[in-house]
């Protein structure tokens, strides 16, 4: 599956290589054999007709581009964004507005509690309840669940065959990548 961001990255890499004197044949061969990187729009499972994608989300801009790429790759399919605010950027309130704008690109949004929130100074903490409230005020289907287990239990009944779930986290997210497909298969 080719995403716009991958095409842009490949073009930049090819231009850089050509600028360094690498022959065209070697560049073409390298691009043809490149298998992408883990945790960037990586399909982790298709369970009960639901496609589950892992993306190393760490910033609202990356989330926006990921959701735009998924919209293009899965036209007409319902897109869910499941966010674990885990990176140092997302755990802080400085980008709450941008986060709301990025997540609004999904049809359904689930936000987890902030990972190790206590390690962020209180005045700098991102408040997932505020993000969810802003999304709901904007007419979006958004829900806050404290844990990965709560997300699996709350989201599974809402998922239908053909849905795409983008799990956005830069960490293990308490095993949600395995728990969600397992629960979907049990339900089926």
N, CA and C atoms as an extended XYZ file, in Angstrom:
564
Properties=species:S:1:pos:R:3:atomname:S:1:resname:S:1:resid:I:1 pbc="F F F"
N         0.845       -1.166        0.000 N   UNK     1
C         0.000        0.000        0.000 CA  UNK     1
C         0.896        1.236        0.000 C   UNK     1
N         0.684        2.149       -0.928 N   UNK     2
C         1.518        3.339       -1.030 CA  UNK     2
C         0.742        4.535       -0.504 C   UNK     2
N         1.300        5.221        0.437 N   UNK     3
C         0.696        6.406        0.997 CA  UNK     3
C         1.447        7.622        0.482 C   UNK     3
N         0.770        8.737        0.408 N   UNK     4
C         1.360        9.970       -0.097 CA  UNK     4
C         2.658       10.300        0.638 C   UNK     4
N         2.658       10.170        1.958 N   UNK     5
C         3.864       10.492        2.721 CA  UNK     5
C         5.014        9.560        2.356 C   UNK     5
N         4.703        8.278        2.094 N   UNK     6
C         5.745        7.350        1.669 CA  UNK     6
C         6.300        7.746        0.311 C   UNK     6
N         5.416        8.170       -0.587 N   UNK     7
C         5.862        8.595       -1.913 CA  UNK     7
C         6.762        9.820       -1.817 C   UNK     7
N         6.402       10.748       -0.957 N   UNK     8
C         7.239       11.942       -0.769 CA  UNK     8
C         8.597       11.573       -0.180 C   UNK     8
N         8.596       10.683        0.791 N   UNK     9
C         9.863       10.245        1.392 CA  UNK     9
C        10.734        9.516        0.372 C   UNK     9
N        10.116        8.663       -0.439 N   UNK    10
C        10.871        7.925       -1.453 CA  UNK    10
C        11.463        8.880       -2.488 C   UNK    10
N        10.689        9.872       -2.877 N   UNK    11
C        11.180       10.861       -3.842 CA  UNK    11
C        12.370       11.627       -3.273 C   UNK    11
N        12.259       12.026       -2.025 N   UNK    12
C        13.364       12.755       -1.389 CA  UNK    12
C        14.608       11.876       -1.274 C   UNK    12
N        14.419       10.617       -0.902 N   UNK    13
C        15.558        9.697       -0.778 CA  UNK    13
C        16.224        9.475       -2.135 C   UNK    13
N        15.409        9.316       -3.185 N   UNK    14
C        15.966        9.112       -4.524 CA  UNK    14
C        16.740       10.345       -4.988 C   UNK    14
N        16.186       11.528       -4.727 N   UNK    15
C        16.873       12.764       -5.118 CA  UNK    15
C        18.190       12.918       -4.368 C   UNK    15
N        18.180       12.612       -3.083 N   UNK    16
C        19.406       12.696       -2.283 CA  UNK    16
C        20.450       11.706       -2.795 C   UNK    16
N        20.013       10.491       -3.071 N   UNK    17
C        20.950        9.482       -3.572 CA  UNK    17
C        21.529        9.902       -4.919 C   UNK    17
N        20.676       10.387       -5.814 N   UNK    18
C        21.159       10.841       -7.127 CA  UNK    18
C        22.141       11.992       -6.967 C   UNK    18
N        21.854       12.884       -6.038 N   UNK    19
C        22.752       14.015       -5.775 CA  UNK    19
C        24.104       13.585       -5.230 C   UNK    19
N        24.149       12.404       -4.654 N   UNK    20
C        25.407       11.863       -4.129 CA  UNK    20
C        26.117       10.964       -5.145 C   UNK    20
N        25.574       10.909       -6.372 N   UNK    21
C        26.228       10.169       -7.443 CA  UNK    21
C        25.856        8.703       -7.538 C   UNK    21
N        24.845        8.267       -6.826 N   UNK    22
C        24.421        6.864       -6.906 CA  UNK    22
C        23.649        6.667       -8.209 C   UNK    22
N        23.965        5.589       -8.911 N   UNK    23
C        23.368        5.381      -10.235 CA  UNK    23
C        21.875        5.071      -10.119 C   UNK    23
N        21.163        5.399      -11.167 N   UNK    24
C        19.703        5.261      -11.205 CA  UNK    24
C        19.266        3.817      -10.966 C   UNK    24
N        19.966        2.856      -11.544 N   UNK    25
C        19.602        1.449      -11.360 CA  UNK    25
C        19.629        1.030       -9.905 C   UNK    25
N        20.645        1.480       -9.181 N   UNK    26
C        20.741        1.139       -7.753 CA  UNK    26
C        19.624        1.792       -6.953 C   UNK    26
N        19.283        3.013       -7.318 N   UNK    27
C        18.192        3.719       -6.630 CA  UNK    27
C        16.869        2.992       -6.860 C   UNK    27
N        16.610        2.628       -8.107 N   UNK    28
C        15.368        1.922       -8.444 CA  UNK    28
C        15.300        0.589       -7.702 C   UNK    28
N        16.411       -0.137       -7.671 N   UNK    29
C        16.435       -1.429       -6.971 CA  UNK    29
C        16.182       -1.256       -5.475 C   UNK    29
N        16.790       -0.244       -4.881 N   UNK    30
C        16.604        0.004       -3.445 CA  UNK    30
C        15.146        0.345       -3.134 C   UNK    30
N        14.542        1.174       -3.952 N   UNK    31
C        13.143        1.535       -3.720 CA  UNK    31
C        12.215        0.336       -3.926 C   UNK    31
N        12.533       -0.501       -4.893 N   UNK    32
C        11.688       -1.660       -5.186 CA  UNK    32
C        11.731       -2.704       -4.078 C   UNK    32
N        12.820       -2.749       -3.340 N   UNK    33
C        12.951       -3.769       -2.295 CA  UNK    33
C        12.702       -3.225       -0.892 C   UNK    33
N        12.434       -1.936       -0.765 N   UNK    34
C        12.194       -1.349        0.549 CA  UNK    34
C        10.864       -1.848        1.096 C   UNK    34
N        10.848       -2.299        2.330 N   UNK    35
C         9.654       -2.899        2.936 CA  UNK    35
C         9.019       -2.033        4.020 C   UNK    35
N         9.312       -0.762        4.027 N   UNK    36
C         8.771        0.171        5.008 CA  UNK    36
C         9.385       -0.084        6.383 C   UNK    36
N         8.865        0.581        7.364 N   UNK    37
C         9.383        0.461        8.721 CA  UNK    37
C         8.254        0.017        9.638 C   UNK    37
N         8.623       -0.625       10.722 N   UNK    38
C         7.618       -1.048       11.687 CA  UNK    38
C         6.969        0.178       12.322 C   UNK    38
N         5.696        0.012       12.645 N   UNK    39
C         4.933        0.982       13.406 CA  UNK    39
C         4.624        2.255       12.634 C   UNK    39
N         4.756        2.244       11.339 N   UNK    40
C         4.313        3.355       10.503 CA  UNK    40
C         3.255        2.808        9.557 C   UNK    40
N         2.000        3.079        9.884 N   UNK    41
C         0.880        2.588        9.086 CA  UNK    41
C         0.985        1.084        8.861 C   UNK    41
N         1.377        0.381        9.893 N   UNK    42
C         1.574       -1.065        9.822 CA  UNK    42
C         0.264       -1.800       10.129 C   UNK    42
N        -0.193       -2.595        9.171 N   UNK    43
C        -1.386       -3.407        9.413 CA  UNK    43
C        -0.981       -4.515       10.375 C   UNK    43
N        -1.567       -4.481       11.563 N   UNK    44
C        -1.233       -5.479       12.588 CA  UNK    44
C        -2.149       -6.688       12.544 C   UNK    44
N        -3.404       -6.450       12.116 N   UNK    45
C        -4.352       -7.566       12.076 CA  UNK    45
C        -5.564       -7.170       11.246 C   UNK    45
N        -6.217       -8.182       10.725 N   UNK    46
C        -7.570       -8.031       10.190 CA  UNK    46
C        -8.373       -9.086       10.933 C   UNK    46
N        -9.259       -8.628       11.790 N   UNK    47
C       -10.031       -9.520       12.657 CA  UNK    47
C       -11.514       -9.221       12.495 C   UNK    47
N       -12.275      -10.239       12.176 N   UNK    48
C       -13.722      -10.099       11.984 CA  UNK    48
C       -14.033       -8.993       10.968 C   UNK    48
N       -13.160       -8.859        9.967 N   UNK    49
C       -13.366       -7.864        8.919 CA  UNK    49
C       -12.917       -6.460        9.276 C   UNK    49
N       -12.350       -6.275       10.457 N   UNK    50
C       -11.876       -4.969       10.911 CA  UNK    50
C       -10.357       -4.914       10.737 C   UNK    50
N        -9.870       -3.888       10.053 N   UNK    51
C        -8.434       -3.719        9.834 CA  UNK    51
C        -7.866       -2.878       10.974 C   UNK    51
N        -6.850       -3.414       11.626 N   UNK    52
C        -6.224       -2.731       12.764 CA  UNK    52
C        -4.825       -2.318       12.361 C   UNK    52
N        -4.581       -1.014       12.445 N   UNK    53
C        -3.322       -0.430       11.987 CA  UNK    53
C        -2.612        0.225       13.159 C   UNK    53
N        -1.315       -0.008       13.213 N   UNK    54
C        -0.448        0.571       14.245 CA  UNK    54
C         0.313        1.735       13.627 C   UNK    54
N         0.309        2.866       14.308 N   UNK    55
C         1.135        3.984       13.859 CA  UNK    55
C         1.785        4.642       15.065 C   UNK    55
N         3.056        4.895       14.932 N   UNK    56
C         3.885        5.483       15.983 CA  UNK    56
C         3.554        6.973       16.093 C   UNK    56
N         2.402        7.258       16.649 N   UNK    57
C         1.942        8.641       16.750 CA  UNK    57
C         2.665        9.364       17.875 C   UNK    57
N         3.158       10.532       17.587 N   UNK    58
C         3.907       11.266       18.605 CA  UNK    58
C         3.641       12.760       18.579 C   UNK    58
N         2.867       13.230       17.606 N   UNK    59
C         2.641       14.657       17.441 CA  UNK    59
C         1.369       14.857       16.618 C   UNK    59
N         0.611       15.934       16.863 N   UNK    60
C        -0.627       16.152       16.101 CA  UNK    60
C        -0.437       16.193       14.584 C   UNK    60
N         0.687       16.723       14.117 N   UNK    61
C         0.920       16.760       12.674 CA  UNK    61
C         1.053       15.349       12.111 C   UNK    61
N         1.784       14.485       12.805 N   UNK    62
C         1.926       13.096       12.364 CA  UNK    62
C         0.577       12.393       12.383 C   UNK    62
N        -0.231       12.670       13.383 N   UNK    63
C        -1.565       12.063       13.463 CA  UNK    63
C        -2.417       12.523       12.291 C   UNK    63
N        -2.381       13.809       11.999 N   UNK    64
C        -3.143       14.343       10.859 CA  UNK    64
C        -2.745       13.642        9.559 C   UNK    64
N        -1.452       13.539        9.317 N   UNK    65
C        -0.980       12.924        8.074 CA  UNK    65
C        -1.318       11.435        8.024 C   UNK    65
N        -1.233       10.755        9.147 N   UNK    66
C        -1.607        9.339        9.209 CA  UNK    66
C        -3.083        9.162        8.859 C   UNK    66
N        -3.940        9.960        9.458 N   UNK    67
C        -5.376        9.820        9.199 CA  UNK    67
C        -5.724       10.203        7.767 C   UNK    67
N        -5.056       11.207        7.224 N   UNK    68
C        -5.276       11.560        5.820 CA  UNK    68
C        -4.851       10.418        4.902 C   UNK    68
N        -3.712        9.803        5.198 N   UNK    69
C        -3.232        8.686        4.381 CA  UNK    69
C        -4.200        7.510        4.459 C   UNK    69
N        -4.719        7.237        5.643 N   UNK    70
C        -5.663        6.128        5.793 CA  UNK    70
C        -6.978        6.410        5.075 C   UNK    70
N        -7.422        7.647        5.093 N   UNK    71
C        -8.630        8.032        4.340 CA  UNK    71
C        -8.438        7.724        2.857 C   UNK    71
N        -7.262        8.068        2.348 N   UNK    72
C        -6.976        7.836        0.929 CA  UNK    72
C        -6.851        6.346        0.619 C   UNK    72
N        -6.255        5.599        1.529 N   UNK    73
C        -6.022        4.172        1.301 CA  UNK    73
C        -7.283        3.328        1.482 C   UNK    73
N        -8.214        3.801        2.311 N   UNK    74
C        -9.434        3.044        2.606 CA  UNK    74
C       -10.663        3.932        2.352 C   UNK    74
N       -10.845        4.370        1.104 N   UNK    75
C       -11.961        5.284        0.826 CA  UNK    75
C       -13.308        4.634        1.123 C   UNK    75
N       -14.179        5.411        1.719 N   UNK    76
C       -15.531        4.935        1.996 CA  UNK    76
C       -15.661        4.047        3.220 C   UNK    76
N       -14.538        3.730        3.851 N   UNK    77
C       -14.600        2.887        5.044 CA  UNK    77
C       -14.579        3.771        6.288 C   UNK    77
N       -15.256        3.301        7.320 N   UNK    78
C       -15.307        4.060        8.571 CA  UNK    78
C       -13.942        3.970        9.251 C   UNK    78
N       -13.419        5.129        9.628 N   UNK    79
C       -12.083        5.238       10.208 CA  UNK    79
C       -12.173        5.629       11.676 C   UNK    79
N       -11.562        4.806       12.519 N   UNK    80
C       -11.485        5.064       13.952 CA  UNK    80
C       -10.056        5.448       14.319 C   UNK    80
N        -9.911        6.443       15.170 N   UNK    81
C        -8.609        6.811       15.730 CA  UNK    81
C        -8.638        6.466       17.214 C   UNK    81
N        -7.682        5.654       17.646 N   UNK    82
C        -7.560        5.278       19.054 CA  UNK    82
C        -6.216        5.796       19.520 C   UNK    82
N        -6.239        6.804       20.375 N   UNK    83
C        -5.022        7.515       20.769 CA  UNK    83
C        -4.614        7.226       22.206 C   UNK    83
N        -3.351        6.883       22.369 N   UNK    84
C        -2.746        6.853       23.692 CA  UNK    84
C        -1.767        8.026       23.758 C   UNK    84
N        -2.094        9.083       24.529 N   UNK    85
C        -1.157       10.197       24.682 CA  UNK    85
C         0.050        9.724       25.492 C   UNK    85
N         1.141        9.430       24.799 N   UNK    86
C         2.281        8.807       25.446 CA  UNK    86
C         3.586        9.571       25.236 C   UNK    86
N         3.732       10.227       24.102 N   UNK    87
C         4.981       10.940       23.837 CA  UNK    87
C         5.062       12.180       24.731 C   UNK    87
N         6.251       12.690       24.892 N   UNK    88
C         6.403       13.912       25.692 CA  UNK    88
C         5.612       15.060       25.098 C   UNK    88
N         5.460       15.083       23.797 N   UNK    89
C         4.668       16.124       23.142 CA  UNK    89
C         3.187       15.962       23.464 C   UNK    89
N         2.656       14.768       23.286 N   UNK    90
C         1.221       14.559       23.472 CA  UNK    90
C         0.793       14.575       24.932 C   UNK    90
N         1.703       14.347       25.836 N   UNK    91
C         1.336       14.356       27.255 CA  UNK    91
C         1.231       15.783       27.797 C   UNK    91
N         1.598       16.753       26.997 N   UNK    92
C         1.544       18.154       27.420 CA  UNK    92
C         0.396       18.877       26.714 C   UNK    92
N        -0.106       19.918       27.353 N   UNK    93
C        -1.277       20.625       26.848 CA  UNK    93
C        -0.977       21.633       25.736 C   UNK    93
N         0.269       21.802       25.372 N   UNK    94
C         0.642       22.825       24.402 CA  UNK    94
C        -0.004       22.603       23.033 C   UNK    94
N        -0.302       21.355       22.662 N   UNK    95
C        -0.878       21.070       21.347 CA  UNK    95
C        -2.304       20.523       21.418 C   UNK    95
N        -3.032       20.828       22.488 N   UNK    96
C        -4.392       20.282       22.612 CA  UNK    96
C        -5.281       20.707       21.446 C   UNK    96
N        -5.225       21.976       21.051 N   UNK    97
C        -6.066       22.464       19.944 CA  UNK    97
C        -5.721       21.730       18.644 C   UNK    97
N        -4.424       21.601       18.356 N   UNK    98
C        -3.995       20.913       17.146 CA  UNK    98
C        -4.370       19.423       17.185 C   UNK    98
N        -4.315       18.853       18.363 N   UNK    99
C        -4.695       17.453       18.522 CA  UNK    99
C        -6.171       17.257       18.187 C   UNK    99
N        -7.012       18.149       18.675 N   UNK   100
C        -8.446       18.086       18.364 CA  UNK   100
C        -8.652       18.170       16.850 C   UNK   100
N        -7.967       19.106       16.199 N   UNK   101
C        -8.107       19.268       14.747 CA  UNK   101
C        -7.660       18.012       14.004 C   UNK   101
N        -6.579       17.401       14.449 N   UNK   102
C        -6.069       16.195       13.788 CA  UNK   102
C        -7.021       15.021       13.975 C   UNK   102
N        -7.435       14.783       15.198 N   UNK   103
C        -8.319       13.652       15.482 CA  UNK   103
C        -9.676       13.790       14.806 C   UNK   103
N       -10.097       15.017       14.552 N   UNK   104
C       -11.394       15.264       13.922 CA  UNK   104
C       -11.485       14.682       12.511 C   UNK   104
N       -10.373       14.259       11.944 N   UNK   105
C       -10.380       13.647       10.607 CA  UNK   105
C       -10.939       12.227       10.631 C   UNK   105
N       -11.055       11.622       11.805 N   UNK   106
C       -11.590       10.267       11.931 CA  UNK   106
C       -13.098       10.316       12.124 C   UNK   106
N       -13.757        9.200       11.807 N   UNK   107
C       -15.206        9.108       12.018 CA  UNK   107
C       -15.543        8.867       13.477 C   UNK   107
N       -14.681        8.131       14.157 N   UNK   108
C       -14.849        7.861       15.580 CA  UNK   108
C       -13.503        8.007       16.254 C   UNK   108
N       -13.517        8.555       17.446 N   UNK   109
C       -12.270        8.827       18.161 CA  UNK   109
C       -12.376        8.264       19.567 C   UNK   109
N       -11.318        7.567       19.980 N   UNK   110
C       -11.215        7.072       21.346 CA  UNK   110
C        -9.885        7.570       21.885 C   UNK   110
N        -9.934        8.202       23.048 N   UNK   111
C        -8.722        8.712       23.683 CA  UNK   111
C        -8.553        7.992       25.015 C   UNK   111
N        -7.332        7.530       25.249 N   UNK   112
C        -6.996        6.867       26.511 CA  UNK   112
C        -6.470        7.895       27.499 C   UNK   112
N        -6.350        7.479       28.741 N   UNK   113
C        -5.713        8.322       29.740 CA  UNK   113
C        -4.258        8.576       29.360 C   UNK   113
N        -3.715        9.654       29.870 N   UNK   114
C        -2.336       10.045       29.558 CA  UNK   114
C        -1.360        9.107       30.255 C   UNK   114
N        -0.420        8.576       29.500 N   UNK   115
C         0.607        7.677       30.018 CA  UNK   115
C         1.499        8.421       31.004 C   UNK   115
N         1.622        7.876       32.211 N   UNK   116
C         2.458        8.456       33.269 CA  UNK   116
C         2.249        9.971       33.407 C   UNK   116
N         1.000       10.352       33.494 N   UNK   117
C         0.637       11.769       33.582 CA  UNK   117
C         1.291       12.452       34.781 C   UNK   117
N         1.477       11.696       35.862 N   UNK   118
C         2.039       12.271       37.087 CA  UNK   118
C         3.477       12.770       36.896 C   UNK   118
N         4.143       12.329       35.842 N   UNK   119
C         5.522       12.771       35.616 CA  UNK   119
C         5.601       14.107       34.878 C   UNK   119
N         4.456       14.646       34.494 N   UNK   120
C         4.393       15.947       33.826 CA  UNK   120
C         3.928       16.983       34.847 C   UNK   120
N         4.594       18.146       34.908 N   UNK   121
C         4.126       19.183       35.840 CA  UNK   121
C         2.642       19.493       35.607 C   UNK   121
N         1.921       19.665       36.686 N   UNK   122
C         0.465       19.803       36.611 CA  UNK   122
C         0.004       20.866       35.622 C   UNK   122
N         0.637       21.995       35.593 N   UNK   123
C         0.236       23.072       34.690 CA  UNK   123
C         0.513       22.791       33.224 C   UNK   123
N         1.312       21.774       32.934 N   UNK   124
C         1.671       21.432       31.548 CA  UNK   124
C         0.918       20.209       31.027 C   UNK   124
N         0.177       19.541       31.873 N   UNK   125
C        -0.453       18.271       31.503 CA  UNK   125
C        -1.546       18.435       30.448 C   UNK   125
N        -1.544       17.495       29.516 N   UNK   126
C        -2.639       17.391       28.566 CA  UNK   126
C        -3.821       16.777       29.297 C   UNK   126
N        -4.999       17.280       29.007 N   UNK   127
C        -6.210       16.783       29.655 CA  UNK   127
C        -7.080       16.096       28.598 C   UNK   127
N        -7.058       14.774       28.551 N   UNK   128
C        -7.815       14.071       27.518 CA  UNK   128
C        -9.313       14.359       27.579 C   UNK   128
N        -9.836       14.642       28.767 N   UNK   129
C       -11.259       14.972       28.872 CA  UNK   129
C       -11.578       16.261       28.115 C   UNK   129
N       -10.651       17.220       28.128 N   UNK   130
C       -10.852       18.464       27.375 CA  UNK   130
C       -10.802       18.212       25.873 C   UNK   130
N        -9.902       17.354       25.447 N   UNK   131
C        -9.795       17.008       24.027 CA  UNK   131
C       -11.089       16.341       23.565 C   UNK   131
N       -11.560       15.365       24.322 N   UNK   132
C       -12.795       14.663       23.964 CA  UNK   132
C       -13.974       15.622       23.979 C   UNK   132
N       -14.073       16.479       24.979 N   UNK   133
C       -15.181       17.436       25.048 CA  UNK   133
C       -15.172       18.373       23.842 C   UNK   133
N       -14.002       18.832       23.438 N   UNK   134
C       -13.905       19.716       22.269 CA  UNK   134
C       -14.340       18.983       21.004 C   UNK   134
N       -13.954       17.724       20.880 N   UNK   135
C       -14.372       16.944       19.715 CA  UNK   135
C       -15.892       16.758       19.701 C   UNK   135
N       -16.468       16.438       20.838 N   UNK   136
C       -17.916       16.249       20.931 CA  UNK   136
C       -18.640       17.561       20.609 C   UNK   136
N       -18.145       18.669       21.145 N   UNK   137
C       -18.742       19.979       20.825 CA  UNK   137
C       -18.709       20.249       19.331 C   UNK   137
N       -17.691       19.751       18.658 N   UNK   138
C       -17.566       19.926       17.213 CA  UNK   138
C       -18.391       18.928       16.407 C   UNK   138
N       -19.180       18.106       17.089 N   UNK   139
C       -20.053       17.165       16.403 CA  UNK   139
C       -19.418       15.823       16.095 C   UNK   139
N       -18.313       15.517       16.740 N   UNK   140
C       -17.594       14.264       16.479 CA  UNK   140
C       -17.940       13.200       17.518 C   UNK   140
N       -17.862       11.957       17.081 N   UNK   141
C       -18.086       10.806       17.948 CA  UNK   141
C       -16.772       10.541       18.679 C   UNK   141
N       -16.673       10.991       19.904 N   UNK   142
C       -15.429       10.855       20.671 CA  UNK   142
C       -15.738       10.367       22.072 C   UNK   142
N       -14.858        9.475       22.562 N   UNK   143
C       -15.037        8.868       23.873 CA  UNK   143
C       -13.698        8.795       24.579 C   UNK   143
N       -13.737        8.935       25.886 N   UNK   144
C       -12.547        8.795       26.724 CA  UNK   144
C       -12.666        7.505       27.518 C   UNK   144
N       -11.641        6.669       27.425 N   UNK   145
C       -11.532        5.458       28.224 CA  UNK   145
C       -10.189        5.503       28.933 C   UNK   145
N       -10.147        5.134       30.185 N   UNK   146
C        -8.925        5.246       30.981 CA  UNK   146
C        -7.829        4.295       30.538 C   UNK   146
N        -8.195        3.068       30.169 N   UNK   147
C        -7.179        2.043       29.917 CA  UNK   147
C        -7.415        1.329       28.586 C   UNK   147
N        -6.410        0.578       28.164 N   UNK   148
C        -6.536       -0.229       26.950 CA  UNK   148
C        -7.642       -1.263       27.100 C   UNK   148
N        -7.743       -1.886       28.267 N   UNK   149
C        -8.812       -2.871       28.486 CA  UNK   149
C       -10.187       -2.232       28.370 C   UNK   149
N       -10.335       -1.025       28.912 N   UNK   150
C       -11.614       -0.313       28.789 CA  UNK   150
C       -11.922        0.000       27.324 C   UNK   150
N       -10.897        0.357       26.576 N   UNK   151
C       -11.084        0.654       25.155 CA  UNK   151
C       -11.554       -0.589       24.420 C   UNK   151
N       -10.888       -1.699       24.645 N   UNK   152
C       -11.254       -2.951       23.972 CA  UNK   152
C       -12.708       -3.300       24.279 C   UNK   152
N       -13.104       -3.224       25.543 N   UNK   153
C       -14.475       -3.560       25.931 CA  UNK   153
C       -15.493       -2.575       25.362 C   UNK   153
N       -15.144       -1.299       25.352 N   UNK   154
C       -16.086       -0.279       24.889 CA  UNK   154
C       -16.154       -0.131       23.376 C   UNK   154
N       -15.042       -0.375       22.703 N   UNK   155
C       -14.993       -0.169       21.254 CA  UNK   155
C       -15.462       -1.388       20.464 C   UNK   155
N       -15.137       -2.566       20.910 N   UNK   156
C       -15.450       -3.783       20.151 CA  UNK   156
C       -16.915       -3.846       19.703 C   UNK   156
N       -17.889       -3.578       20.568 N   UNK   157
C       -19.288       -3.667       20.113 CA  UNK   157
C       -19.657       -2.641       19.040 C   UNK   157
N       -18.863       -1.610       18.904 N   UNK   158
C       -19.162       -0.541       17.946 CA  UNK   158
C       -18.524       -0.772       16.580 C   UNK   158
N       -17.624       -1.741       16.493 N   UNK   159
C       -16.902       -1.979       15.248 CA  UNK   159
C       -17.665       -2.923       14.330 C   UNK   159
N       -17.602       -2.616       13.026 N   UNK   160
C       -18.271       -3.416       12.004 CA  UNK   160
C       -17.260       -3.880       10.966 C   UNK   160
N       -17.548       -4.985       10.281 N   UNK   161
C       -16.671       -5.391        9.185 CA  UNK   161
C       -16.492       -4.222        8.203 C   UNK   161
N       -15.260       -4.034        7.764 N   UNK   162
C       -14.942       -2.923        6.869 CA  UNK   162
C       -14.371       -1.714        7.581 C   UNK   162
N       -14.536       -1.647        8.903 N   UNK   163
C       -13.971       -0.527        9.653 CA  UNK   163
C       -12.452       -0.621        9.680 C   UNK   163
N       -11.820        0.524        9.820 N   UNK   164
C       -10.372        0.630        9.957 CA  UNK   164
C       -10.095        1.315       11.286 C   UNK   164
N        -9.266        0.691       12.110 N   UNK   165
C        -8.919        1.241       13.421 CA  UNK   165
C        -7.436        1.589       13.405 C   UNK   165
N        -7.144        2.872       13.545 N   UNK   166
C        -5.762        3.336       13.638 CA  UNK   166
C        -5.423        3.498       15.106 C   UNK   166
N        -4.517        2.654       15.585 N   UNK   167
C        -4.068        2.753       16.974 CA  UNK   167
C        -2.834        3.633       16.969 C   UNK   167
N        -2.947        4.770       17.628 N   UNK   168
C        -1.938        5.820       17.589 CA  UNK   168
C        -1.223        5.906       18.931 C   UNK   168
N        -0.016        5.383       18.974 N   UNK   169
C         0.758        5.380       20.213 CA  UNK   169
C         2.224        5.186       19.868 C   UNK   169
N         3.089        5.704       20.708 N   UNK   170
C         4.508        5.432       20.479 CA  UNK   170
C         5.035        4.413       21.481 C   UNK   170
N         4.112        3.621       22.023 N   UNK   171
C         4.520        2.586       22.977 CA  UNK   171
C         3.679        1.339       22.822 C   UNK   171
N         3.753        0.483       23.809 N   UNK   172
C         3.060       -0.801       23.776 CA  UNK   172
C         1.572       -0.738       24.023 C   UNK   172
N         1.087        0.365       24.602 N   UNK   173
C        -0.346        0.612       24.820 CA  UNK   173
C        -0.996       -0.584       25.499 C   UNK   173
N        -0.307       -1.131       26.490 N   UNK   174
C        -0.816       -2.212       27.333 CA  UNK   174
C        -1.368       -3.392       26.532 C   UNK   174
N        -0.720       -3.706       25.414 N   UNK   175
C        -1.095       -4.890       24.648 CA  UNK   175
C        -2.339       -4.760       23.798 C   UNK   175
N        -2.812       -3.551       23.554 N   UNK   176
C        -4.051       -3.369       22.793 CA  UNK   176
C        -3.960       -3.957       21.387 C   UNK   176
N        -2.757       -4.007       20.823 N   UNK   177
C        -2.571       -4.526       19.466 CA  UNK   177
C        -2.937       -6.004       19.375 C   UNK   177
N        -2.819       -6.724       20.467 N   UNK   178
C        -3.212       -8.126       20.522 CA  UNK   178
C        -4.608       -8.295       21.122 C   UNK   178
N        -4.930       -7.471       22.099 N   UNK   179
C        -6.209       -7.601       22.800 CA  UNK   179
C        -7.406       -7.284       21.912 C   UNK   179
N        -7.326       -6.244       21.118 N   UNK   180
C        -8.466       -5.852       20.287 CA  UNK   180
C        -8.791       -6.912       19.233 C   UNK   180
N        -7.815       -7.399       18.459 N   UNK   181
C        -8.163       -8.457       17.494 CA  UNK   181
C        -8.711       -9.719       18.162 C   UNK   181
N        -8.143      -10.077       19.292 N   UNK   182
C        -8.607      -11.266       20.007 CA  UNK   182
C       -10.074      -11.098       20.415 C   UNK   182
N       -10.426       -9.927       20.923 N   UNK   183
C       -11.811       -9.672       21.337 CA  UNK   183
C       -12.756       -9.646       20.132 C   UNK   183
N       -12.291       -9.088       19.022 N   UNK   184
C       -13.116       -9.068       17.817 CA  UNK   184
C       -13.383      -10.487       17.315 C   UNK   184
N       -12.366      -11.336       17.350 N   UNK   185
C       -12.533      -12.722       16.918 CA  UNK   185
C       -13.489      -13.471       17.850 C   UNK   185
N       -13.387      -13.209       19.142 N   UNK   186
C       -14.318      -13.850       20.102 CA  UNK   186
C       -15.750      -13.438       19.809 C   UNK   186
N       -15.938      -12.165       19.524 N   UNK   187
C       -17.287      -11.658       19.229 CA  UNK   187
C       -17.846      -12.287       17.956 C   UNK   187
N       -16.985      -12.494       16.970 N   UNK   188
C       -17.424      -13.060       15.680 CA  UNK   188
C       -17.834      -14.496       15.869 C   UNK   188
